[in-house]
Amino acid sequence: MEEKICCTHCGEIIESNDYDIIYGEPICQDCVDNYTVTCDRCDEIIWDSDAYSDDNICLCGRCYEDYYSRCEECDAIIHNDDTYEYEDCYYCHNCYQDIRRNAAIHEYSYKPEPKFFGKYTCDDNTRFFGVELEIDGAGKDDDYAEEILDIANKDDERIYIKTDGSLDDGMEIVSHPMTLDYHKIFCWENIMKKAVYLGYRSHQTSTCGLHIHVNRDSFGLDRDEQDEVISRILYFVEHYWNEMLKFSRRSEYVMNRWAARYGYENSPKAIMDKAKKNYGRYVAVNLCNYHTIEFRMFKGTLKYNTFIATLELVARICDMAYSMTDEEIAKLSWSEFVLGITEPELIQYLKERSLYINEKITSEEEM
């Protein structure tokens, strides 16, 4: 007599071959239709109570554990290759973008529409300076970043903070473009004191730099006029490389890695021609950006006087290159250059670095 097969789920006798084997047990077709689903990845039939599913996918436990995760925010199932990690949690693309948009620390690629602070001149060639100040040693911490942002952005966003892969355990403070006068009245000193209080350092690390962007259109109406002024900037930096190296507080080795020189030539035009031969961004004066040139040679600092002095030096180099001819800048000596300086912060720093007519003074510790 033929042995009868019973459904192990409902107990009913199964007629003919109208059943499936699930987890090694026979299940009638009615139970299969009503209580099971099929894994979208491996096609295995599983109990619906064992399935991992959302509006778009249904998975068996093995496939889910091996290949998928759930978004911490919206609970959607996402393939592990498509997850975004933030603070030890995993997110889908849309939720991750929302979180990062509202986070205090943005991704390195973050670049908002620039806001300009300071008075424009009537001839529309106002010079703006955008600062990138790297700080390290106290973490990529949103709470710490919020404390710094609260000081700076009370009524408008003047700075933002980004991650930077070159840092060990820190972040990068980035300013919107500001005139030199605006930088001097901005709350940089309070920002730096807060960063030091939180445990960050900049000069006292092996990782941090201070990069200063200057808008190209302050050098001329078109690219040719701008390049002519920029060529004199490059000439000055190369001609006084030893002085710039001393000012920067960097070693020659570190400079070669992050802010290498183009190499001395006899004229501004010759150095500009060399600079246009795809040198990349890791040079003392980076020309890769369309709207700005970037001074990259300076070591980071959380000492306010050093910070302002660096901006003043860059401004003076730009002013000199804008107002002088190639012949005049070629004849300029370092002592003549510094004798024309009137800014007290810059004079103080030049004296500290023995760059001001051989006059050295004691200074406070760099941070």
CSV table of C-alpha atoms in Angstrom, one decimal:
chain,number,residue,atom,x,y,z
A,1,MET,CA,0.0,0.0,0.0
A,2,GLU,CA,1.4,3.4,-1.0
A,3,GLU,CA,2.5,5.5,2.0
A,4,LYS,CA,0.6,8.7,2.4
A,5,ILE,CA,2.4,12.0,2.7
A,6,CYS,CA,1.2,14.6,5.2
A,7,CYS,CA,2.0,18.3,5.1
A,8,THR,CA,4.3,18.9,8.1
A,9,HIS,CA,2.8,22.4,8.5
A,10,CYS,CA,-1.0,21.8,8.5
A,11,GLY,CA,-1.2,18.0,8.8
A,12,GLU,CA,-3.4,17.5,5.8
A,13,ILE,CA,-2.8,14.5,3.5
A,14,ILE,CA,-1.1,15.6,0.3
A,15,GLU,CA,-2.7,14.3,-2.9
A,16,SER,CA,-0.4,13.2,-5.7
A,17,ASN,CA,2.8,15.3,-6.1
A,18,ASP,CA,1.2,18.6,-5.2
A,19,TYR,CA,3.8,19.8,-2.6
A,20,ASP,CA,7.3,21.3,-2.1
A,21,ILE,CA,10.1,20.4,0.1
A,22,ILE,CA,11.0,23.2,2.6
A,23,TYR,CA,13.8,22.7,5.1
A,24,GLY,CA,13.7,19.0,4.2
A,25,GLU,CA,10.0,18.6,5.0
A,26,PRO,CA,7.0,18.2,2.6
A,27,ILE,CA,4.6,21.2,2.5
A,28,CYS,CA,1.3,21.2,0.7
A,29,GLN,CA,0.8,23.7,-2.1
A,30,ASP,CA,-1.9,25.7,-0.1
A,31,CYS,CA,0.6,26.2,2.7
A,32,VAL,CA,3.4,27.1,0.2
A,33,ASP,CA,1.1,29.7,-1.3
A,34,ASN,CA,-0.1,31.2,2.0
A,35,TYR,CA,2.9,30.9,4.3
A,36,THR,CA,6.1,31.0,2.2
A,37,VAL,CA,8.1,33.4,0.0
A,38,THR,CA,11.0,32.9,-2.4
A,39,CYS,CA,14.4,34.5,-1.8
A,40,ASP,CA,15.1,37.0,-4.5
A,41,ARG,CA,18.8,36.2,-4.5
A,42,CYS,CA,19.0,32.4,-4.4
A,43,ASP,CA,15.4,31.4,-5.2
A,44,GLU,CA,15.1,29.2,-2.1
A,45,ILE,CA,11.5,28.9,-0.7
A,46,ILE,CA,11.4,30.0,2.9
A,47,TRP,CA,8.7,30.6,5.6
A,48,ASP,CA,7.6,34.2,5.4
A,49,SER,CA,8.3,34.5,9.1
A,50,ASP,CA,12.0,33.8,8.4
A,51,ALA,CA,12.3,36.3,5.6
A,52,TYR,CA,14.1,39.6,5.6
A,53,SER,CA,12.2,42.0,3.4
A,54,ASP,CA,11.3,45.5,2.5
A,55,ASP,CA,9.3,47.1,-0.3
A,56,ASN,CA,11.9,46.1,-2.9
A,57,ILE,CA,13.5,42.8,-1.9
A,58,CYS,CA,12.9,39.6,-0.1
A,59,LEU,CA,15.8,37.4,1.2
A,60,CYS,CA,16.5,34.2,3.1
A,61,GLY,CA,18.5,34.6,6.3
A,62,ARG,CA,21.7,33.2,4.8
A,63,CYS,CA,21.7,35.6,1.8
A,64,TYR,CA,20.8,38.6,4.1
A,65,GLU,CA,23.6,37.8,6.6
A,66,ASP,CA,26.2,37.2,3.9
A,67,TYR,CA,25.5,40.1,1.5
A,68,TYR,CA,23.1,42.7,2.9
A,69,SER,CA,22.5,45.2,5.7
A,70,ARG,CA,19.7,47.5,6.8
A,71,CYS,CA,19.9,51.3,6.7
A,72,GLU,CA,20.0,52.6,10.2
A,73,GLU,CA,17.7,55.4,9.3
A,74,CYS,CA,15.0,54.2,7.0
A,75,ASP,CA,15.4,50.4,7.6
A,76,ALA,CA,15.7,49.7,3.8
A,77,ILE,CA,17.7,46.6,2.9
A,78,ILE,CA,20.8,47.5,0.9
A,79,HIS,CA,23.6,45.4,-0.6
A,80,ASN,CA,26.8,45.6,1.4
A,81,ASP,CA,28.6,47.1,-1.7
A,82,ASP,CA,26.1,50.0,-1.6
A,83,THR,CA,26.2,50.9,2.1
A,84,TYR,CA,27.7,54.1,3.5
A,85,GLU,CA,29.3,54.0,6.9
A,86,TYR,CA,29.0,56.9,9.4
A,87,GLU,CA,29.9,56.7,13.1
A,88,ASP,CA,29.9,52.8,13.0
A,89,CYS,CA,26.4,52.6,11.4
A,90,TYR,CA,25.4,51.8,7.9
A,91,TYR,CA,23.1,53.8,5.7
A,92,CYS,CA,21.6,53.9,2.2
A,93,HIS,CA,22.8,56.6,-0.2
A,94,ASN,CA,19.8,59.0,0.4
A,95,CYS,CA,19.9,58.8,4.2
A,96,TYR,CA,23.6,59.1,4.3
A,97,GLN,CA,23.4,62.3,2.2
A,98,ASP,CA,20.8,63.7,4.5
A,99,ILE,CA,22.9,62.9,7.6
A,100,ARG,CA,26.1,64.3,6.2
A,101,ARG,CA,24.3,67.4,4.9
A,102,ASN,CA,23.2,68.1,8.5
A,103,ALA,CA,26.5,67.0,10.2
A,104,ALA,CA,29.0,69.4,11.6
A,105,ILE,CA,31.8,67.7,9.7
A,106,HIS,CA,31.4,67.3,6.0
A,107,GLU,CA,33.1,65.0,3.6
A,108,TYR,CA,36.4,66.1,2.0
A,109,SER,CA,34.7,66.7,-1.3
A,110,TYR,CA,32.1,69.1,0.2
A,111,LYS,CA,32.2,72.5,-1.5
A,112,PRO,CA,29.4,74.9,-0.9
A,113,GLU,CA,28.6,78.0,-2.9
A,114,PRO,CA,31.1,80.6,-1.7
A,115,LYS,CA,29.9,83.5,0.3
A,116,PHE,CA,32.1,86.7,0.2
A,117,PHE,CA,32.8,88.7,3.3
A,118,GLY,CA,34.4,92.2,3.3
A,119,LYS,CA,34.0,95.4,1.4
A,120,TYR,CA,34.3,95.4,-2.4
A,121,THR,CA,36.5,98.0,-4.1
A,122,CYS,CA,35.0,100.1,-6.8
A,123,ASP,CA,37.2,98.6,-9.5
A,124,ASP,CA,35.9,95.1,-8.9
A,125,ASN,CA,39.4,93.6,-8.3
A,126,THR,CA,38.9,93.0,-4.5
A,127,ARG,CA,41.3,90.5,-3.2
A,128,PHE,CA,39.7,87.7,-1.1
A,129,PHE,CA,41.5,85.0,0.9
A,130,GLY,CA,40.1,81.6,1.6
A,131,VAL,CA,41.7,79.7,4.4
A,132,GLU,CA,42.1,75.9,4.9
A,133,LEU,CA,43.5,75.3,8.4
A,134,GLU,CA,44.2,71.7,9.4
A,135,ILE,CA,44.0,70.7,13.1
A,136,ASP,CA,44.8,67.3,14.5
A,137,GLY,CA,45.0,65.2,17.6
A,138,ALA,CA,41.5,65.4,19.2
A,139,GLY,CA,39.4,63.5,16.8
A,140,LYS,CA,36.9,63.8,13.9
A,141,ASP,CA,34.3,64.8,16.5
A,142,ASP,CA,31.0,66.4,15.5
A,143,ASP,CA,30.5,67.7,19.0
A,144,TYR,CA,33.8,69.5,19.0
A,145,ALA,CA,33.2,70.7,15.5
A,146,GLU,CA,29.8,72.2,16.6
A,147,GLU,CA,31.6,74.1,19.4
A,148,ILE,CA,33.9,75.7,16.9
A,149,LEU,CA,31.1,76.4,14.4
A,150,ASP,CA,29.0,78.0,17.2
A,151,ILE,CA,31.7,80.6,17.7
A,152,ALA,CA,32.1,81.4,14.0
A,153,ASN,CA,28.7,81.1,12.5
A,154,LYS,CA,26.3,83.0,14.8
A,155,ASP,CA,24.4,84.8,12.1
A,156,ASP,CA,25.8,83.4,8.9
A,157,GLU,CA,28.1,80.5,7.7
A,158,ARG,CA,31.6,81.9,7.6
A,159,ILE,CA,33.5,78.7,8.1
A,160,TYR,CA,32.7,75.0,7.6
A,161,ILE,CA,34.6,71.9,8.6
A,162,LYS,CA,35.6,68.9,6.6
A,163,THR,CA,37.4,65.6,6.9
A,164,ASP,CA,40.9,65.3,5.6
A,165,GLY,CA,42.6,61.9,4.9
A,166,SER,CA,46.1,63.3,5.4
A,167,LEU,CA,45.3,63.9,9.1
A,168,ASP,CA,45.7,61.3,11.8
A,169,ASP,CA,42.8,62.2,14.0
A,170,GLY,CA,41.6,65.7,13.1
A,171,MET,CA,39.7,67.9,10.7
A,172,GLU,CA,40.0,70.9,8.4
A,173,ILE,CA,38.5,74.3,9.1
A,174,VAL,CA,37.7,76.1,5.9
A,175,SER,CA,36.7,79.7,5.6
A,176,HIS,CA,34.5,81.3,2.9
A,177,PRO,CA,36.4,84.0,1.0
A,178,MET,CA,37.2,87.1,3.1
A,179,THR,CA,39.1,90.2,2.5
A,180,LEU,CA,42.3,90.6,4.6
A,181,ASP,CA,40.6,93.3,6.7
A,182,TYR,CA,37.6,91.0,7.4
A,183,HIS,CA,39.9,88.1,8.4
A,184,LYS,CA,41.5,90.5,11.0
A,185,ILE,CA,38.1,91.4,12.6
A,186,PHE,CA,36.8,87.8,12.3
A,187,CYS,CA,36.8,85.7,15.5
A,188,TRP,CA,39.9,83.6,14.5
A,189,GLU,CA,41.5,84.1,17.8
A,190,ASN,CA,38.5,82.7,19.7
A,191,ILE,CA,38.3,79.7,17.2
A,192,MET,CA,42.0,78.9,17.8
A,193,LYS,CA,41.7,79.1,21.6
A,194,LYS,CA,38.7,76.8,21.5
A,195,ALA,CA,40.5,74.3,19.3
A,196,VAL,CA,43.5,74.3,21.7
A,197,TYR,CA,41.2,73.9,24.7
A,198,LEU,CA,39.5,70.9,23.0
A,199,GLY,CA,43.0,69.3,22.5
A,200,TYR,CA,43.8,70.1,18.9
A,201,ARG,CA,47.1,71.2,17.7
A,202,SER,CA,48.3,72.3,14.3
A,203,HIS,CA,52.0,73.5,14.3
A,204,GLN,CA,52.8,70.8,16.9
A,205,THR,CA,51.9,67.9,14.5
A,206,SER,CA,53.6,66.3,11.6
A,207,THR,CA,50.4,66.5,9.5
A,208,CYS,CA,48.9,69.9,9.4
A,209,GLY,CA,49.1,72.7,6.9
A,210,LEU,CA,47.7,76.2,6.4
A,211,HIS,CA,46.6,76.8,2.8
A,212,ILE,CA,45.5,80.2,1.5
A,213,HIS,CA,43.5,80.6,-1.7
A,214,VAL,CA,43.5,84.0,-3.5
A,215,ASN,CA,40.9,84.8,-6.2
A,216,ARG,CA,42.4,85.0,-9.7
A,217,ASP,CA,40.2,87.8,-10.9
A,218,SER,CA,41.9,90.2,-8.4
A,219,PHE,CA,45.0,89.9,-10.6
A,220,GLY,CA,43.5,91.1,-13.9
A,221,LEU,CA,40.5,91.2,-16.2
A,222,ASP,CA,41.5,88.1,-18.3
A,223,ARG,CA,43.6,85.0,-18.0
A,224,ASP,CA,46.6,86.6,-19.7
A,225,GLU,CA,46.7,89.6,-17.4
A,226,GLN,CA,46.2,87.2,-14.4
A,227,ASP,CA,49.0,84.9,-15.5
A,228,GLU,CA,51.4,87.8,-15.9
A,229,VAL,CA,50.8,88.8,-12.2
A,230,ILE,CA,50.9,85.2,-11.0
A,231,SER,CA,54.2,84.6,-12.9
A,232,ARG,CA,55.8,87.3,-10.7
A,233,ILE,CA,54.4,85.6,-7.6
A,234,LEU,CA,56.0,82.4,-8.6
A,235,TYR,CA,59.3,84.2,-9.4
A,236,PHE,CA,59.3,85.8,-5.9
A,237,VAL,CA,58.7,82.5,-4.2
A,238,GLU,CA,61.4,80.8,-6.1
A,239,HIS,CA,63.9,83.7,-5.8
A,240,TYR,CA,63.4,83.8,-2.0
A,241,TRP,CA,62.9,80.1,-1.5
A,242,ASN,CA,65.1,80.0,1.6
A,243,GLU,CA,63.3,82.8,3.3
A,244,MET,CA,59.9,81.3,2.4
A,245,LEU,CA,61.0,78.0,3.8
A,246,LYS,CA,62.0,79.7,7.0
A,247,PHE,CA,58.8,81.6,7.2
A,248,SER,CA,56.8,78.4,6.5
A,249,ARG,CA,58.2,76.5,9.6
A,250,ARG,CA,58.4,73.4,7.4
A,251,SER,CA,61.4,71.2,6.7
A,252,GLU,CA,62.7,70.9,3.1
A,253,TYR,CA,61.7,67.2,3.1
A,254,VAL,CA,58.1,68.0,4.0
A,255,MET,CA,58.0,70.9,1.6
A,256,ASN,CA,59.1,68.6,-1.2
A,257,ARG,CA,56.3,66.2,-0.4
A,258,TRP,CA,53.4,68.7,0.0
A,259,ALA,CA,54.5,72.0,-1.5
A,260,ALA,CA,57.4,71.5,-3.8
A,261,ARG,CA,59.1,74.3,-5.7
A,262,TYR,CA,58.9,74.6,-9.5
A,263,GLY,CA,62.6,75.4,-9.7
A,264,TYR,CA,64.4,78.7,-10.2
A,265,GLU,CA,64.4,80.4,-13.6
A,266,ASN,CA,65.8,83.8,-14.7
A,267,SER,CA,62.4,85.4,-15.4
A,268,PRO,CA,58.8,85.2,-14.2
A,269,LYS,CA,57.6,84.1,-17.7
A,270,ALA,CA,60.1,81.1,-17.7
A,271,ILE,CA,58.8,80.0,-14.3
A,272,MET,CA,55.2,80.3,-15.4
A,273,ASP,CA,55.9,78.2,-18.5
A,274,LYS,CA,57.4,75.6,-16.3
A,275,ALA,CA,54.5,75.7,-13.9
A,276,LYS,CA,52.0,75.1,-16.7
A,277,LYS,CA,53.5,71.7,-17.5
A,278,ASN,CA,51.2,69.6,-15.3
A,279,TYR,CA,52.9,69.9,-12.0
A,280,GLY,CA,49.8,69.0,-10.1
A,281,ARG,CA,48.5,70.5,-6.8
A,282,TYR,CA,51.3,69.5,-4.4
A,283,VAL,CA,53.4,72.6,-5.2
A,284,ALA,CA,54.2,75.7,-3.2
A,285,VAL,CA,51.8,77.8,-5.3
A,286,ASN,CA,49.1,75.6,-6.8
A,287,LEU,CA,47.6,76.7,-10.1
A,288,CYS,CA,45.2,73.8,-10.7
A,289,ASN,CA,42.1,75.6,-9.5
A,290,TYR,CA,40.2,77.7,-12.1
A,291,HIS,CA,39.1,80.5,-9.8
A,292,THR,CA,42.0,80.7,-7.3
A,293,ILE,CA,45.7,80.2,-6.8
A,294,GLU,CA,46.6,78.4,-3.6
A,295,PHE,CA,49.6,79.1,-1.4
A,296,ARG,CA,50.4,75.6,0.1
A,297,MET,CA,53.8,76.0,1.8
A,298,PHE,CA,52.9,77.1,5.3
A,299,LYS,CA,52.7,74.8,8.3
A,300,GLY,CA,49.5,74.9,10.3
A,301,THR,CA,49.2,77.1,13.4
A,302,LEU,CA,46.8,77.8,16.2
A,303,LYS,CA,48.8,80.9,17.2
A,304,TYR,CA,46.8,83.9,16.2
A,305,ASN,CA,49.7,86.2,15.4
A,306,THR,CA,51.4,83.7,13.1
A,307,PHE,CA,48.1,83.1,11.3
A,308,ILE,CA,47.4,86.8,10.6
A,309,ALA,CA,51.1,87.3,9.7
A,310,THR,CA,50.8,84.5,7.1
A,311,LEU,CA,47.8,86.2,5.5
A,312,GLU,CA,49.6,89.5,5.5
A,313,LEU,CA,52.6,88.0,3.8
A,314,VAL,CA,50.5,86.5,1.1
A,315,ALA,CA,48.7,89.8,0.6
A,316,ARG,CA,51.9,91.7,0.4
A,317,ILE,CA,53.4,89.3,-2.2
A,318,CYS,CA,50.2,89.6,-4.3
A,319,ASP,CA,50.2,93.4,-4.0
A,320,MET,CA,53.8,93.6,-5.0
A,321,ALA,CA,53.4,91.2,-8.0
A,322,TYR,CA,50.3,93.2,-9.1
A,323,SER,CA,52.0,96.7,-8.9
A,324,MET,CA,55.6,95.9,-10.1
A,325,THR,CA,57.0,95.0,-13.5
A,326,ASP,CA,59.1,92.0,-14.2
A,327,GLU,CA,62.3,94.1,-14.1
A,328,GLU,CA,61.4,95.8,-10.8
A,329,ILE,CA,60.7,92.5,-9.0
A,330,ALA,CA,63.9,91.0,-10.3
A,331,LYS,CA,65.8,93.9,-8.7
A,332,LEU,CA,64.0,93.7,-5.4
A,333,SER,CA,66.0,92.4,-2.4
A,334,TRP,CA,64.6,90.7,0.6
A,335,SER,CA,65.6,93.6,2.9
A,336,GLU,CA,63.8,96.0,0.6
A,337,PHE,CA,60.8,93.8,0.6
A,338,VAL,CA,60.5,93.6,4.4
A,339,LEU,CA,61.4,97.3,4.9
A,340,GLY,CA,58.1,98.2,3.2
A,341,ILE,CA,56.0,96.2,5.6
A,342,THR,CA,53.9,98.1,8.1
A,343,GLU,CA,51.7,95.4,9.6
A,344,PRO,CA,52.6,94.8,13.2
A,345,GLU,CA,51.7,91.1,13.2
A,346,LEU,CA,53.9,90.4,10.2
A,347,ILE,CA,56.8,92.4,11.5
A,348,GLN,CA,56.5,90.6,14.8
A,349,TYR,CA,56.6,87.2,13.1
A,350,LEU,CA,59.5,88.1,10.7
A,351,LYS,CA,61.5,89.1,13.8
A,352,GLU,CA,60.7,85.8,15.5
A,353,ARG,CA,61.9,83.9,12.4
A,354,SER,CA,65.1,86.1,12.0
A,355,LEU,CA,63.8,87.4,8.7
A,356,TYR,CA,63.5,91.1,9.6
A,357,ILE,CA,66.9,92.8,9.1
A,358,ASN,CA,68.6,90.2,11.2
A,359,GLU,CA,66.6,91.2,14.3
A,360,LYS,CA,65.4,88.3,16.4
A,361,ILE,CA,63.1,88.4,19.4
A,362,THR,CA,61.7,85.9,21.8
A,363,SER,CA,58.3,84.5,20.9
A,364,GLU,CA,55.4,82.6,22.4
A,365,GLU,CA,55.1,78.9,21.7
A,366,GLU,CA,53.6,77.8,18.4
A,367,MET,CA,50.4,75.6,18.7
